[in-house]
GROMACS .gro file of C-alpha atoms in nm:
model
  499
    1UNK     CA    1   4.152  35.024  -5.897
    2UNK     CA    2   4.275  35.231  -5.606
    3UNK     CA    3   4.525  35.500  -5.704
    4UNK     CA    4   4.854  35.483  -5.516
    5UNK     CA    5   4.978  35.832  -5.428
    6UNK     CA    6   5.342  35.917  -5.474
    7UNK     CA    7   5.570  36.021  -5.189
    8UNK     CA    8   5.759  36.342  -5.191
    9UNK     CA    9   5.965  36.201  -4.907
   10UNK     CA   10   6.101  35.853  -4.858
   11UNK     CA   11   6.410  35.647  -4.906
   12UNK     CA   12   6.569  35.666  -5.245
   13UNK     CA   13   6.686  35.306  -5.213
   14UNK     CA   14   6.511  35.018  -5.029
   15UNK     CA   15   6.701  34.713  -4.899
   16UNK     CA   16   6.509  34.472  -5.119
   17UNK     CA   17   6.609  34.108  -5.167
   18UNK     CA   18   6.455  33.991  -5.494
   19UNK     CA   19   6.634  33.656  -5.512
   20UNK     CA   20   6.610  33.501  -5.163
   21UNK     CA   21   6.418  33.188  -5.057
   22UNK     CA   22   6.110  33.402  -4.987
   23UNK     CA   23   6.075  33.474  -5.361
   24UNK     CA   24   5.865  33.243  -5.579
   25UNK     CA   25   6.071  33.154  -5.884
   26UNK     CA   26   5.896  33.226  -6.211
   27UNK     CA   27   5.633  33.449  -6.051
   28UNK     CA   28   5.529  33.780  -6.205
   29UNK     CA   29   5.733  34.094  -6.139
   30UNK     CA   30   5.454  34.239  -5.923
   31UNK     CA   31   5.431  33.923  -5.711
   32UNK     CA   32   5.808  33.899  -5.660
   33UNK     CA   33   5.827  34.267  -5.567
   34UNK     CA   34   5.536  34.219  -5.323
   35UNK     CA   35   5.718  33.926  -5.159
   36UNK     CA   36   6.040  34.128  -5.131
   37UNK     CA   37   5.857  34.423  -4.976
   38UNK     CA   38   5.679  34.196  -4.726
   39UNK     CA   39   6.009  34.036  -4.626
   40UNK     CA   40   6.166  34.378  -4.580
   41UNK     CA   41   5.876  34.510  -4.368
   42UNK     CA   42   5.834  34.201  -4.149
   43UNK     CA   43   6.210  34.178  -4.107
   44UNK     CA   44   6.220  34.527  -3.956
   45UNK     CA   45   6.436  34.684  -4.229
   46UNK     CA   46   6.185  34.968  -4.241
   47UNK     CA   47   5.992  35.088  -3.939
   48UNK     CA   48   5.619  35.124  -3.885
   49UNK     CA   49   5.492  35.454  -4.023
   50UNK     CA   50   5.800  35.508  -4.241
   51UNK     CA   51   5.724  35.627  -4.597
   52UNK     CA   52   5.787  35.402  -4.898
   53UNK     CA   53   5.948  35.542  -5.213
   54UNK     CA   54   5.733  35.683  -5.494
   55UNK     CA   55   5.636  35.419  -5.745
   56UNK     CA   56   5.849  35.579  -6.017
   57UNK     CA   57   6.153  35.579  -5.787
   58UNK     CA   58   6.107  35.212  -5.691
   59UNK     CA   59   6.053  35.118  -6.054
   60UNK     CA   60   6.381  35.280  -6.143
   61UNK     CA   61   6.560  35.106  -5.854
   62UNK     CA   62   6.428  34.757  -5.936
   63UNK     CA   63   6.409  34.781  -6.312
   64UNK     CA   64   6.043  34.673  -6.304
   65UNK     CA   65   5.767  34.854  -6.488
   66UNK     CA   66   5.583  35.116  -6.286
   67UNK     CA   67   5.260  34.917  -6.323
   68UNK     CA   68   5.425  34.624  -6.139
   69UNK     CA   69   5.524  34.857  -5.853
   70UNK     CA   70   5.174  35.004  -5.833
   71UNK     CA   71   5.024  34.651  -5.823
   72UNK     CA   72   5.265  34.545  -5.547
   73UNK     CA   73   5.179  34.856  -5.343
   74UNK     CA   74   4.806  34.793  -5.388
   75UNK     CA   75   4.848  34.441  -5.255
   76UNK     CA   76   5.055  34.562  -4.957
   77UNK     CA   77   4.772  34.798  -4.868
   78UNK     CA   78   4.503  34.533  -4.917
   79UNK     CA   79   4.692  34.289  -4.692
   80UNK     CA   80   4.752  34.545  -4.419
   81UNK     CA   81   5.128  34.588  -4.459
   82UNK     CA   82   5.100  34.947  -4.580
   83UNK     CA   83   4.869  35.250  -4.568
   84UNK     CA   84   4.800  35.511  -4.833
   85UNK     CA   85   4.719  35.872  -4.756
   86UNK     CA   86   4.608  36.081  -5.051
   87UNK     CA   87   4.843  36.371  -5.098
   88UNK     CA   88   5.103  36.230  -4.859
   89UNK     CA   89   5.211  35.895  -4.995
   90UNK     CA   90   5.235  35.527  -4.903
   91UNK     CA   91   5.363  35.431  -4.559
   92UNK     CA   92   5.447  35.113  -4.369
   93UNK     CA   93   5.142  35.020  -4.159
   94UNK     CA   94   5.137  35.116  -3.792
   95UNK     CA   95   5.101  34.752  -3.690
   96UNK     CA   96   5.253  34.470  -3.887
   97UNK     CA   97   5.283  34.095  -3.819
   98UNK     CA   98   5.588  33.992  -3.621
   99UNK     CA   99   5.842  33.774  -3.793
  100UNK     CA  100   5.801  33.412  -3.698
  101UNK     CA  101   6.078  33.288  -3.474
  102UNK     CA  102   6.296  33.055  -3.672
  103UNK     CA  103   6.270  32.706  -3.532
  104UNK     CA  104   6.435  32.383  -3.614
  105UNK     CA  105   6.225  32.200  -3.867
  106UNK     CA  106   6.112  31.870  -3.714
  107UNK     CA  107   6.235  31.568  -3.898
  108UNK     CA  108   5.938  31.348  -3.976
  109UNK     CA  109   6.033  30.993  -4.061
  110UNK     CA  110   5.764  30.793  -4.238
  111UNK     CA  111   5.875  30.438  -4.294
  112UNK     CA  112   5.758  30.316  -4.632
  113UNK     CA  113   5.610  29.966  -4.643
  114UNK     CA  114   5.865  29.701  -4.732
  115UNK     CA  115   5.842  29.562  -5.084
  116UNK     CA  116   6.128  29.313  -5.102
  117UNK     CA  117   6.089  28.937  -5.128
  118UNK     CA  118   5.901  28.785  -4.829
  119UNK     CA  119   5.726  29.116  -4.747
  120UNK     CA  120   5.351  29.108  -4.696
  121UNK     CA  121   5.091  29.313  -4.883
  122UNK     CA  122   5.244  29.285  -5.231
  123UNK     CA  123   5.032  29.173  -5.525
  124UNK     CA  124   5.054  29.091  -5.892
  125UNK     CA  125   4.803  29.181  -6.161
  126UNK     CA  126   4.810  29.004  -6.495
  127UNK     CA  127   4.899  29.227  -6.790
  128UNK     CA  128   4.579  29.127  -6.968
  129UNK     CA  129   4.380  29.248  -6.669
  130UNK     CA  130   4.572  29.576  -6.673
  131UNK     CA  131   4.483  29.623  -7.040
  132UNK     CA  132   4.116  29.554  -6.973
  133UNK     CA  133   4.109  29.793  -6.676
  134UNK     CA  134   4.284  30.062  -6.880
  135UNK     CA  135   4.021  30.021  -7.153
  136UNK     CA  136   3.736  30.037  -6.903
  137UNK     CA  137   3.877  30.350  -6.738
  138UNK     CA  138   3.921  30.515  -7.079
  139UNK     CA  139   3.565  30.433  -7.179
  140UNK     CA  140   3.431  30.574  -6.853
  141UNK     CA  141   3.631  30.893  -6.897
  142UNK     CA  142   3.501  30.940  -7.251
  143UNK     CA  143   3.147  30.898  -7.121
  144UNK     CA  144   3.209  31.134  -6.829
  145UNK     CA  145   2.873  31.196  -6.664
  146UNK     CA  146   2.706  31.433  -6.424
  147UNK     CA  147   2.739  31.184  -6.137
  148UNK     CA  148   3.095  31.305  -6.089
  149UNK     CA  149   2.985  31.668  -6.054
  150UNK     CA  150   2.796  31.642  -5.728
  151UNK     CA  151   2.800  31.454  -5.399
  152UNK     CA  152   2.680  31.097  -5.424
  153UNK     CA  153   2.547  30.810  -5.218
  154UNK     CA  154   2.758  30.768  -4.901
  155UNK     CA  155   2.763  30.395  -4.973
  156UNK     CA  156   2.908  30.437  -5.323
  157UNK     CA  157   2.770  30.379  -5.672
  158UNK     CA  158   2.479  30.140  -5.710
  159UNK     CA  159   2.643  29.984  -6.016
  160UNK     CA  160   2.951  29.862  -5.829
  161UNK     CA  161   2.748  29.760  -5.524
  162UNK     CA  162   2.529  29.541  -5.746
  163UNK     CA  163   2.840  29.381  -5.901
  164UNK     CA  164   2.991  29.315  -5.557
  165UNK     CA  165   2.667  29.161  -5.430
  166UNK     CA  166   2.669  28.922  -5.729
  167UNK     CA  167   3.033  28.836  -5.664
  168UNK     CA  168   2.972  28.762  -5.295
  169UNK     CA  169   2.683  28.531  -5.376
  170UNK     CA  170   2.880  28.326  -5.628
  171UNK     CA  171   3.219  28.329  -5.454
  172UNK     CA  172   3.131  28.333  -5.084
  173UNK     CA  173   2.775  28.202  -5.055
  174UNK     CA  174   2.669  28.536  -4.912
  175UNK     CA  175   2.330  28.660  -5.024
  176UNK     CA  176   2.274  29.032  -4.971
  177UNK     CA  177   2.096  29.323  -5.130
  178UNK     CA  178   2.313  29.589  -5.297
  179UNK     CA  179   2.167  29.837  -5.045
  180UNK     CA  180   2.357  29.644  -4.777
  181UNK     CA  181   2.691  29.705  -4.949
  182UNK     CA  182   2.904  30.009  -4.865
  183UNK     CA  183   3.223  30.100  -5.048
  184UNK     CA  184   3.521  30.217  -4.846
  185UNK     CA  185   3.893  30.270  -4.902
  186UNK     CA  186   3.980  29.942  -4.728
  187UNK     CA  187   3.934  29.723  -4.422
  188UNK     CA  188   4.069  29.973  -4.170
  189UNK     CA  189   3.846  30.245  -4.311
  190UNK     CA  190   3.549  30.010  -4.278
  191UNK     CA  191   3.637  29.943  -3.915
  192UNK     CA  192   3.652  30.313  -3.833
  193UNK     CA  193   3.318  30.390  -3.996
  194UNK     CA  194   3.116  30.095  -3.867
  195UNK     CA  195   3.262  30.084  -3.517
  196UNK     CA  196   3.197  30.455  -3.487
  197UNK     CA  197   2.833  30.399  -3.574
  198UNK     CA  198   2.783  30.108  -3.333
  199UNK     CA  199   3.005  30.155  -3.027
  200UNK     CA  200   3.060  30.405  -2.752
  201UNK     CA  201   3.404  30.513  -2.624
  202UNK     CA  202   3.575  30.248  -2.408
  203UNK     CA  203   3.349  29.967  -2.532
  204UNK     CA  204   3.536  29.636  -2.550
  205UNK     CA  205   3.621  29.456  -2.874
  206UNK     CA  206   3.751  29.099  -2.891
  207UNK     CA  207   4.061  29.061  -3.110
  208UNK     CA  208   4.239  28.741  -3.205
  209UNK     CA  209   4.571  28.674  -3.032
  210UNK     CA  210   4.785  28.637  -3.235
  211UNK     CA  211   4.612  28.856  -3.490
  212UNK     CA  212   4.641  29.140  -3.735
  213UNK     CA  213   4.833  29.412  -3.543
  214UNK     CA  214   4.720  29.702  -3.762
  215UNK     CA  215   4.352  29.626  -3.708
  216UNK     CA  216   4.416  29.601  -3.334
  217UNK     CA  217   4.588  29.942  -3.336
  218UNK     CA  218   4.309  30.098  -3.541
  219UNK     CA  219   4.044  29.975  -3.298
  220UNK     CA  220   4.242  30.109  -3.003
  221UNK     CA  221   4.306  30.446  -3.168
  222UNK     CA  222   3.933  30.483  -3.225
  223UNK     CA  223   3.889  30.482  -2.848
  224UNK     CA  224   3.778  30.122  -2.789
  225UNK     CA  225   3.937  29.868  -2.558
  226UNK     CA  226   4.082  29.567  -2.735
  227UNK     CA  227   4.056  29.234  -2.554
  228UNK     CA  228   4.313  28.974  -2.662
  229UNK     CA  229   4.140  28.637  -2.710
  230UNK     CA  230   4.370  28.338  -2.772
  231UNK     CA  231   4.353  28.134  -3.091
  232UNK     CA  232   4.394  27.756  -3.105
  233UNK     CA  233   4.372  27.500  -3.384
  234UNK     CA  234   3.997  27.566  -3.416
  235UNK     CA  235   4.017  27.946  -3.427
  236UNK     CA  236   3.920  28.210  -3.173
  237UNK     CA  237   3.850  28.057  -2.831
  238UNK     CA  238   3.505  28.195  -2.764
  239UNK     CA  239   3.498  28.059  -2.409
  240UNK     CA  240   3.813  28.255  -2.328
  241UNK     CA  241   3.652  28.567  -2.472
  242UNK     CA  242   3.340  28.518  -2.264
  243UNK     CA  243   3.555  28.480  -1.954
  244UNK     CA  244   3.772  28.785  -2.025
  245UNK     CA  245   3.504  29.025  -2.152
  246UNK     CA  246   3.149  28.886  -2.157
  247UNK     CA  247   3.011  29.236  -2.216
  248UNK     CA  248   3.221  29.312  -2.525
  249UNK     CA  249   3.025  29.490  -2.797
  250UNK     CA  250   3.210  29.350  -3.097
  251UNK     CA  251   3.463  29.092  -3.214
  252UNK     CA  252   3.714  29.119  -3.499
  253UNK     CA  253   3.800  28.782  -3.656
  254UNK     CA  254   3.958  28.625  -3.965
  255UNK     CA  255   3.771  28.291  -3.964
  256UNK     CA  256   3.841  28.157  -4.314
  257UNK     CA  257   4.220  28.193  -4.290
  258UNK     CA  258   4.324  28.320  -3.950
  259UNK     CA  259   4.593  28.584  -3.963
  260UNK     CA  260   4.869  28.498  -3.911
  261UNK     CA  261   4.849  28.128  -3.813
  262UNK     CA  262   4.633  28.022  -4.107
  263UNK     CA  263   4.391  27.800  -3.911
  264UNK     CA  264   4.028  27.778  -4.019
  265UNK     CA  265   3.762  27.843  -3.759
  266UNK     CA  266   3.573  27.517  -3.709
  267UNK     CA  267   3.196  27.505  -3.755
  268UNK     CA  268   3.127  27.442  -3.383
  269UNK     CA  269   3.343  27.742  -3.296
  270UNK     CA  270   3.169  27.958  -3.560
  271UNK     CA  271   2.828  27.872  -3.420
  272UNK     CA  272   2.954  27.937  -3.069
  273UNK     CA  273   3.076  28.281  -3.174
  274UNK     CA  274   2.743  28.365  -3.338
  275UNK     CA  275   2.555  28.245  -3.029
  276UNK     CA  276   2.763  28.478  -2.812
  277UNK     CA  277   2.700  28.773  -3.045
  278UNK     CA  278   2.325  28.713  -3.037
  279UNK     CA  279   2.313  28.674  -2.658
  280UNK     CA  280   2.538  28.974  -2.593
  281UNK     CA  281   2.376  29.198  -2.853
  282UNK     CA  282   2.722  29.229  -3.011
  283UNK     CA  283   2.843  29.230  -3.371
  284UNK     CA  284   3.117  29.028  -3.539
  285UNK     CA  285   3.350  29.187  -3.794
  286UNK     CA  286   3.456  28.920  -4.044
  287UNK     CA  287   3.773  29.020  -4.226
  288UNK     CA  288   3.771  28.794  -4.533
  289UNK     CA  289   4.097  28.939  -4.656
  290UNK     CA  290   4.222  28.660  -4.884
  291UNK     CA  291   3.936  28.416  -4.938
  292UNK     CA  292   3.964  28.442  -5.318
  293UNK     CA  293   4.306  28.275  -5.300
  294UNK     CA  294   4.222  27.920  -5.205
  295UNK     CA  295   4.445  27.657  -5.364
  296UNK     CA  296   4.277  27.332  -5.259
  297UNK     CA  297   3.906  27.308  -5.324
  298UNK     CA  298   3.634  27.570  -5.319
  299UNK     CA  299   3.645  27.860  -5.073
  300UNK     CA  300   3.477  27.799  -4.738
  301UNK     CA  301   3.140  27.958  -4.676
  302UNK     CA  302   3.179  28.293  -4.504
  303UNK     CA  303   3.075  28.348  -4.145
  304UNK     CA  304   2.833  28.613  -4.272
  305UNK     CA  305   2.680  28.356  -4.506
  306UNK     CA  306   2.612  28.121  -4.215
  307UNK     CA  307   2.470  28.410  -4.013
  308UNK     CA  308   2.266  28.550  -4.306
  309UNK     CA  309   2.399  28.895  -4.218
  310UNK     CA  310   2.221  28.921  -3.887
  311UNK     CA  311   2.511  28.985  -3.648
  312UNK     CA  312   2.810  28.975  -3.885
  313UNK     CA  313   2.963  29.267  -4.077
  314UNK     CA  314   3.149  29.121  -4.374
  315UNK     CA  315   3.461  29.307  -4.493
  316UNK     CA  316   3.641  29.261  -4.824
  317UNK     CA  317   3.887  29.451  -5.042
  318UNK     CA  318   4.021  29.476  -5.396
  319UNK     CA  319   4.369  29.553  -5.260
  320UNK     CA  320   4.476  29.191  -5.301
  321UNK     CA  321   4.249  29.072  -5.582
  322UNK     CA  322   4.349  29.365  -5.806
  323UNK     CA  323   4.602  29.602  -5.646
  324UNK     CA  324   4.633  29.824  -5.334
  325UNK     CA  325   4.652  30.150  -5.529
  326UNK     CA  326   4.283  30.124  -5.616
  327UNK     CA  327   4.196  30.201  -5.252
  328UNK     CA  328   3.857  30.032  -5.287
  329UNK     CA  329   3.721  29.804  -5.019
  330UNK     CA  330   3.368  29.717  -4.918
  331UNK     CA  331   3.151  29.577  -4.644
  332UNK     CA  332   2.816  29.399  -4.630
  333UNK     CA  333   2.594  29.518  -4.346
  334UNK     CA  334   2.300  29.372  -4.155
  335UNK     CA  335   1.985  29.551  -4.268
  336UNK     CA  336   1.927  29.703  -3.925
  337UNK     CA  337   2.262  29.887  -3.946
  338UNK     CA  338   2.227  30.043  -4.291
  339UNK     CA  339   2.079  30.373  -4.170
  340UNK     CA  340   2.319  30.432  -3.881
  341UNK     CA  341   2.630  30.332  -4.075
  342UNK     CA  342   2.531  30.537  -4.381
  343UNK     CA  343   2.481  30.842  -4.159
  344UNK     CA  344   2.819  30.783  -3.994
  345UNK     CA  345   2.985  30.759  -4.336
  346UNK     CA  346   2.822  31.080  -4.457
  347UNK     CA  347   2.948  31.261  -4.147
  348UNK     CA  348   3.302  31.125  -4.186
  349UNK     CA  349   3.392  31.182  -4.550
  350UNK     CA  350   3.062  31.227  -4.736
  351UNK     CA  351   3.099  30.950  -4.996
  352UNK     CA  352   3.366  30.744  -5.177
  353UNK     CA  353   3.551  30.854  -5.490
  354UNK     CA  354   3.351  30.788  -5.806
  355UNK     CA  355   3.599  30.784  -6.094
  356UNK     CA  356   3.714  30.421  -6.071
  357UNK     CA  357   3.394  30.263  -5.944
  358UNK     CA  358   3.250  30.212  -6.290
  359UNK     CA  359   3.569  30.059  -6.427
  360UNK     CA  360   3.588  29.811  -6.137
  361UNK     CA  361   3.223  29.722  -6.194
  362UNK     CA  362   3.313  29.657  -6.558
  363UNK     CA  363   3.595  29.428  -6.446
  364UNK     CA  364   3.355  29.224  -6.232
  365UNK     CA  365   3.071  29.212  -6.485
  366UNK     CA  366   3.287  29.131  -6.788
  367UNK     CA  367   3.465  28.832  -6.635
  368UNK     CA  368   3.803  29.010  -6.644
  369UNK     CA  369   3.819  29.006  -6.264
  370UNK     CA  370   3.761  28.630  -6.242
  371UNK     CA  371   4.010  28.564  -6.523
  372UNK     CA  372   4.278  28.766  -6.345
  373UNK     CA  373   4.216  28.575  -6.021
  374UNK     CA  374   4.254  28.243  -6.202
  375UNK     CA  375   4.586  28.345  -6.356
  376UNK     CA  376   4.745  28.502  -6.047
  377UNK     CA  377   4.621  28.218  -5.824
  378UNK     CA  378   4.838  27.983  -6.029
  379UNK     CA  379   5.140  28.212  -5.987
  380UNK     CA  380   5.085  28.239  -5.614
  381UNK     CA  381   5.054  27.861  -5.575
  382UNK     CA  382   5.391  27.817  -5.747
  383UNK     CA  383   5.545  28.088  -5.528
  384UNK     CA  384   5.398  27.931  -5.212
  385UNK     CA  385   5.534  27.588  -5.296
  386UNK     CA  386   5.881  27.718  -5.385
  387UNK     CA  387   5.902  27.919  -5.063
  388UNK     CA  388   5.786  27.635  -4.838
  389UNK     CA  389   6.015  27.377  -4.999
  390UNK     CA  390   6.319  27.606  -4.980
  391UNK     CA  391   6.264  27.692  -4.614
  392UNK     CA  392   6.217  27.330  -4.513
  393UNK     CA  393   6.519  27.206  -4.705
  394UNK     CA  394   6.762  27.491  -4.637
  395UNK     CA  395   6.686  27.505  -4.264
  396UNK     CA  396   6.774  27.138  -4.220
  397UNK     CA  397   6.456  27.082  -4.020
  398UNK     CA  398   6.504  27.383  -3.795
  399UNK     CA  399   6.188  27.539  -3.937
  400UNK     CA  400   5.845  27.382  -3.964
  401UNK     CA  401   5.655  27.522  -4.261
  402UNK     CA  402   5.291  27.413  -4.291
  403UNK     CA  403   5.179  27.476  -4.649
  404UNK     CA  404   4.865  27.690  -4.636
  405UNK     CA  405   4.568  27.592  -4.847
  406UNK     CA  406   4.466  27.955  -4.877
  407UNK     CA  407   4.607  28.303  -4.860
  408UNK     CA  408   4.910  28.507  -4.955
  409UNK     CA  409   5.148  28.430  -4.669
  410UNK     CA  410   5.281  28.136  -4.473
  411UNK     CA  411   5.422  28.085  -4.126
  412UNK     CA  412   5.764  27.929  -4.068
  413UNK     CA  413   5.802  27.817  -3.705
  414UNK     CA  414   6.072  27.696  -3.477
  415UNK     CA  415   5.998  27.440  -3.210
  416UNK     CA  416   5.804  27.616  -2.930
  417UNK     CA  417   6.095  27.555  -2.694
  418UNK     CA  418   6.329  27.774  -2.901
  419UNK     CA  419   6.425  28.107  -2.744
  420UNK     CA  420   6.242  28.402  -2.906
  421UNK     CA  421   6.568  28.586  -2.974
  422UNK     CA  422   6.665  28.322  -3.232
  423UNK     CA  423   6.400  28.435  -3.482
  424UNK     CA  424   6.474  28.804  -3.430
  425UNK     CA  425   6.847  28.765  -3.480
  426UNK     CA  426   6.810  28.533  -3.778
  427UNK     CA  427   6.576  28.775  -3.955
  428UNK     CA  428   6.810  29.067  -3.890
  429UNK     CA  429   7.121  28.879  -4.002
  430UNK     CA  430   6.949  28.761  -4.321
  431UNK     CA  431   6.815  29.108  -4.402
  432UNK     CA  432   6.480  28.942  -4.453
  433UNK     CA  433   6.145  29.115  -4.499
  434UNK     CA  434   5.821  28.982  -4.355
  435UNK     CA  435   5.731  28.983  -3.987
  436UNK     CA  436   5.838  28.807  -3.676
  437UNK     CA  437   5.555  28.585  -3.561
  438UNK     CA  438   5.598  28.738  -3.215
  439UNK     CA  439   5.498  29.079  -3.355
  440UNK     CA  440   5.142  28.957  -3.406
  441UNK     CA  441   5.083  28.863  -3.040
  442UNK     CA  442   4.929  29.088  -2.775
  443UNK     CA  443   4.920  28.887  -2.452
  444UNK     CA  444   4.947  28.516  -2.533
  445UNK     CA  445   5.297  28.371  -2.511
  446UNK     CA  446   5.430  28.399  -2.868
  447UNK     CA  447   5.560  28.119  -3.083
  448UNK     CA  448   5.907  28.175  -3.233
  449UNK     CA  449   5.899  28.207  -3.610
  450UNK     CA  450   5.823  28.423  -3.912
  451UNK     CA  451   5.524  28.546  -4.112
  452UNK     CA  452   5.638  28.554  -4.475
  453UNK     CA  453   5.460  28.681  -4.784
  454UNK     CA  454   5.488  28.503  -5.117
  455UNK     CA  455   5.242  28.699  -5.333
  456UNK     CA  456   5.367  28.958  -5.577
  457UNK     CA  457   5.728  28.834  -5.567
  458UNK     CA  458   5.933  28.663  -5.838
  459UNK     CA  459   6.015  28.303  -5.748
  460UNK     CA  460   6.395  28.339  -5.786
  461UNK     CA  461   6.398  28.631  -5.540
  462UNK     CA  462   6.176  28.439  -5.298
  463UNK     CA  463   6.404  28.136  -5.310
  464UNK     CA  464   6.719  28.344  -5.256
  465UNK     CA  465   6.566  28.529  -4.960
  466UNK     CA  466   6.436  28.203  -4.811
  467UNK     CA  467   6.779  28.040  -4.837
  468UNK     CA  468   6.941  28.328  -4.650
  469UNK     CA  469   6.677  28.324  -4.378
  470UNK     CA  470   6.693  27.946  -4.338
  471UNK     CA  471   7.073  27.951  -4.321
  472UNK     CA  472   7.076  28.220  -4.052
  473UNK     CA  473   6.798  28.042  -3.860
  474UNK     CA  474   7.000  27.721  -3.849
  475UNK     CA  475   7.312  27.907  -3.741
  476UNK     CA  476   7.137  28.103  -3.465
  477UNK     CA  477   6.962  27.793  -3.339
  478UNK     CA  478   7.297  27.623  -3.287
  479UNK     CA  479   7.433  27.911  -3.079
  480UNK     CA  480   7.126  28.038  -2.889
  481UNK     CA  481   6.947  27.715  -2.808
  482UNK     CA  482   6.611  27.684  -2.641
  483UNK     CA  483   6.407  27.868  -2.381
  484UNK     CA  484   6.513  27.806  -2.025
  485UNK     CA  485   6.291  27.537  -1.876
  486UNK     CA  486   6.142  27.431  -2.209
  487UNK     CA  487   5.787  27.495  -2.325
  488UNK     CA  488   5.505  27.580  -2.087
  489UNK     CA  489   5.248  27.312  -2.023
  490UNK     CA  490   4.912  27.380  -2.184
  491UNK     CA  491   5.029  27.678  -2.384
  492UNK     CA  492   4.761  27.795  -2.625
  493UNK     CA  493   5.019  27.884  -2.888
  494UNK     CA  494   5.176  27.541  -2.866
  495UNK     CA  495   4.840  27.376  -2.928
  496UNK     CA  496   4.829  27.565  -3.255
  497UNK     CA  497   5.184  27.461  -3.337
  498UNK     CA  498   5.099  27.099  -3.274
  499UNK     CA  499   4.801  27.128  -3.502
   0.00000   0.00000   0.00000
């Protein structure tokens, strides 16, 4: 330890502030004294080259032990705030950092996702499933292994990838090897990784219009050009995409339950999309975000299942089937992409978190996952029916509410001739959550209406919120009326409404 010489000269008293905001509460005496000395020096209360008091003198002034003063001086010297000269003493350094100019702290406003009735993205997990997951997590922690102590496979644990591959085969008719599965933190994360491995800056990507706005923003923020392709009653209009951007390198679609309109892409349209991808050398991103929640009949075969994972990247998530806080999603890749995408993942964030992977694999393999789906699917069906019935009845026919056969949201629409401001004002007046249907459009003329979530909400709260929204919709419709000139002929959106 370096010996701190004492000063024969120096101030008997230093202007030390030992209680200000620069002091860490509960810190050691030496650390608090060091912070006070730094504040004094940087603040210009002592000048460069000026001697500091002997350690005994400063100890007497502050009431600290001399050892604390010596430690604080040693740290000042080590950090360049002071200099020690044997036989002369300790002095303020010749050059010290300038005090930062006080600036107004910017106010950062981060809007938290809405969680009230009718909001989207909320889920429910059965208490029995929570108990099973808690038990699985506890067992995995007790058997803590070396796999958590080093970097792992960029695709995630083999155990969970095997379980997901089994699930996709039984639930979605998608046969794939576990090596084709990659774990991510969710759909948007998947998009960033895979697009980054496949595309070049400014490449074009088809996006459904209307469609999922967040995915569209993510694609654009990654440096790719989104091309809005209209949706009709049969799904994405491939011919319109070919006309607008025949050289696009990818397409992002929700074929099983189009977001937000809820239409299912017809088989002719699916084959047409796959033909385009093959001819153009492009890839299709299939966001199968809510396929597990089908209320009438078995789930439709995935687009990737039809394609046998040749040109389709399949994307799924546990955010809705279990809960968002897991932050576990996944994708199934064509074999030819495994190497490039794995390398891109390793360069982005090395590999996914390992702690919960085993517990989620246990949920899938034990049947607890399927049992939870069965129970919450019943709850969501009841919530869907209550919401649709309330909106239809309370709006007095002002709103058309097709009951979706799948998914976690529904669309409540006005007649296409209704002025767009009606929906916006009704939603505001009712204090309703959810989205305006118009918010999901990019270029196509929007339909007036609402996108409303029913999953994860208690039925009484859903009914009350729906009654308020329906009441305000009816009132605004009476005062605002319809669009000037009525609906456009041949509107793509209106063809969906008619369907």
